[in-house]
Amino acid sequence: MKITRQFDLVLKIGIVILTVLTVAMIYLYLQVDKVLSSTRQEMIEMIVNRYQMEFQSATSLIRNRTGAKVVDTLQNNKSLRRDLQEILGYFKTPEVENLFVVFRDSNGRYRYLLDAESDPEKQAMFMQRFEPISNIWNRTYETKEKQIYKHLKNGSLWVSIAIPLLEDGKVTAILGSDLSASIRSDVEHRFSRIKSMMFGVAVIIVIMLIFGYIQIFCYFRGRSKSFIDPLTGAYNRKFLYEVLANANFAEYQIIMYDVDHFKHVNDAYGHDVGDDVLRMLTSRIRKMLRKEDHLVRFGGEEFIVFLKTKSKEEAKEVAERLKKTIETSPFVVGKNIMSVTISIGINSDVPASTNIDHAIEIADEQLYCAKNAGRNRVCVNGMVVS
Amino acid sequence: MKKLLVTLFIALQLFAMPSEDIDIKIWKRLIYDLSLKEYKIYTIDKKLKDILCKIPGITMVENCEYATLIIESKKSVVEDKKCENIPRLSNNYRLLLTHSNEIGAFFWMKGRPTIILSKPRLERFGLKVDIELQDYLEEIE
């Protein structure tokens, strides 16, 4: 039926829109995630670069104070060591876990020269062995350039930075620092919050889309129900004027029928039986129609069949068949067996009608013609044809 | 190079497991790589005792006189004079420097596990260490 087709179409459009919007949301979310990831990486690099620059100036300061021979000078000057450790302490922030100076001795072992740690319990002693857990220290000696090492995630250390202290083009010592893993977790925490917010927004939008879809579905389901006559299951006047009136009704032949002496049925058997008769009648008529035809309850016991054909002959044949079927098949309601007949009027020239009311009016006139001719008749163009 | 590989091996393991597990592994390696006749350990440090108990093949003794090795921390130094001739390990570098019976130490310095063994003291106790620990030997008298 047309209304069903309309409903299906809207539903399909709704599903397509919903799918497109959902895919768009996922795509957007992934894009944002990508941007956030690269921004996070850039932010981390910026932090590392910032500290690198700061530590670079610390190495210059150490060189200025120690002169050419860093190790020898520090070995012989305890107060200078203390001063430099104090100065290095100024470079230490909560983000800098460790800041120290080490050198590689003649046996290839690394030893502390300075340590910015203020807690004596944690402070490395002068010439105490330093355990390199990465090879950046050797690489710094080899390349004479600063090196960075990213620790595995589980530890308290995040990034180690090694900056060489050069003397005549040779590395004499290395300023080492460990940035705290708290920087990484802080950055990740901030970004994960943004991501969570994004995810939340995406979920809300998807939920809203789903609700929108449900609303459309409910609206159309309710709308299609509002077109149905609750007693007979045929379409009602609302359908006639909201759907059929907007369709090209000229494509239909209009057959109007009315139950003969229906008042007698109600009076003799009661209104419940009358209702049952209407229900059964409608059911029988519908069985004789095609999907593309429409059956409308126009009022009381008056019905209109919109037969989708341009053939007047076909309309007459269908009307005759309807009349005969109803006439020859008694209605059994409870213990009551009733013979029911219908009078039928056909508008055989629907295209000539100016509007649907006019077309129905002509069919109604033909129906009166059939009634006046003695009922249980089919009338077309003022002539009884059956 | 070899030392670096050993250190890297330890380092890689340490970040992949909880810190107590790392401590157990390192203490186990350190103790077993000493040429002790028996592995009878004495400690009064509760935290150390909890760790050492988890090392298989080690007997924890209640009296330091029966121990072949004493492990102590800064807060729980064994003062018993009867046990003066028993080699000791500690988890504190300063303790290693100041106590002449300390043959070595394992401790964490700047988030890095550090092992130091005193070569002269090991010789004094007639102990040798496995080849893989040779790189950790220091001339601490």
Coordinates of C-alpha atoms in Angstrom, one line a residue, chain A residues 98-100 105 108-112 115-117 120-135 137-138 149 151-157 160 177-178, chain B residues 1 3-4 7-18 74 92-95 97-98 107-117 133-140:
Chain A
N98 CA 67.5 13.1 39.0
L99 CA 70.2 15.5 37.9
F100 CA 73.8 14.5 38.1
D105 CA 86.9 6.1 34.2
G108 CA 85.1 2.0 31.4
R109 CA 83.0 2.3 34.5
Y110 CA 80.8 5.3 35.1
R111 CA 81.1 7.3 38.3
Y112 CA 79.2 10.1 39.9
D115 CA 74.5 15.0 42.2
A116 CA 71.8 17.7 42.6
E117 CA 69.9 15.6 45.1
P120 CA 72.0 13.0 51.9
E121 CA 70.4 9.6 52.1
K122 CA 69.6 9.6 48.4
Q123 CA 72.6 11.7 47.2
A124 CA 75.2 9.8 45.2
M125 CA 78.7 10.1 46.7
F126 CA 81.6 11.4 44.7
M127 CA 83.2 8.7 42.6
Q128 CA 80.4 6.3 43.5
R129 CA 79.6 3.9 40.7
F130 CA 76.8 4.8 38.4
E131 CA 74.9 1.9 36.8
P132 CA 74.0 2.8 33.2
I133 CA 70.8 0.9 32.4
S134 CA 70.8 2.1 28.9
N135 CA 73.6 2.7 26.3
W137 CA 76.0 7.1 28.1
N138 CA 78.4 5.2 25.8
Y149 CA 66.5 7.4 26.2
H151 CA 62.4 4.2 29.7
L152 CA 59.9 1.4 29.7
K153 CA 56.5 2.4 31.1
N154 CA 56.6 0.6 34.4
G155 CA 59.4 2.5 36.1
S156 CA 59.4 5.8 37.9
L157 CA 61.7 7.2 35.2
S160 CA 66.9 10.1 30.5
S177 CA 69.1 13.8 34.1
D178 CA 66.0 11.6 34.5
Chain B
M1 CA 80.3 -4.6 26.8
K3 CA 78.8 -5.8 31.8
L4 CA 76.5 -3.6 29.8
T7 CA 73.1 -4.6 33.3
L8 CA 70.7 -4.3 30.4
F9 CA 69.4 -7.7 31.1
I10 CA 68.7 -6.8 34.7
A11 CA 67.3 -3.4 33.6
L12 CA 64.9 -4.9 31.1
Q13 CA 63.6 -7.3 33.7
L14 CA 63.2 -4.8 36.3
F15 CA 60.8 -2.6 34.5
A16 CA 58.7 -5.6 33.4
M17 CA 57.8 -6.8 36.9
P18 CA 56.9 -5.5 40.4
K74 CA 71.2 0.6 57.6
N92 CA 73.2 0.5 51.6
Y93 CA 76.3 2.0 49.9
R94 CA 77.4 4.0 53.0
L95 CA 77.3 0.8 55.1
L97 CA 82.0 1.9 52.8
T98 CA 82.0 2.1 56.6
F107 CA 70.7 -1.0 46.4
W108 CA 68.7 1.3 44.2
M109 CA 70.3 4.6 43.2
K110 CA 68.4 7.0 41.0
G111 CA 65.9 4.4 39.9
R112 CA 68.7 2.1 38.8
P113 CA 69.7 -1.2 40.5
T114 CA 73.3 -1.0 41.7
I115 CA 75.5 -3.9 42.7
I116 CA 78.9 -3.3 44.2
L117 CA 81.3 -5.9 45.5
L133 CA 79.6 -10.4 38.6
Q134 CA 83.3 -9.7 38.0
D135 CA 82.5 -6.3 36.5
Y136 CA 80.9 -5.2 39.8
L137 CA 84.1 -5.6 41.7
E138 CA 85.5 -2.5 43.3
E139 CA 88.7 -1.8 45.2
I140 CA 87.0 -0.9 48.4

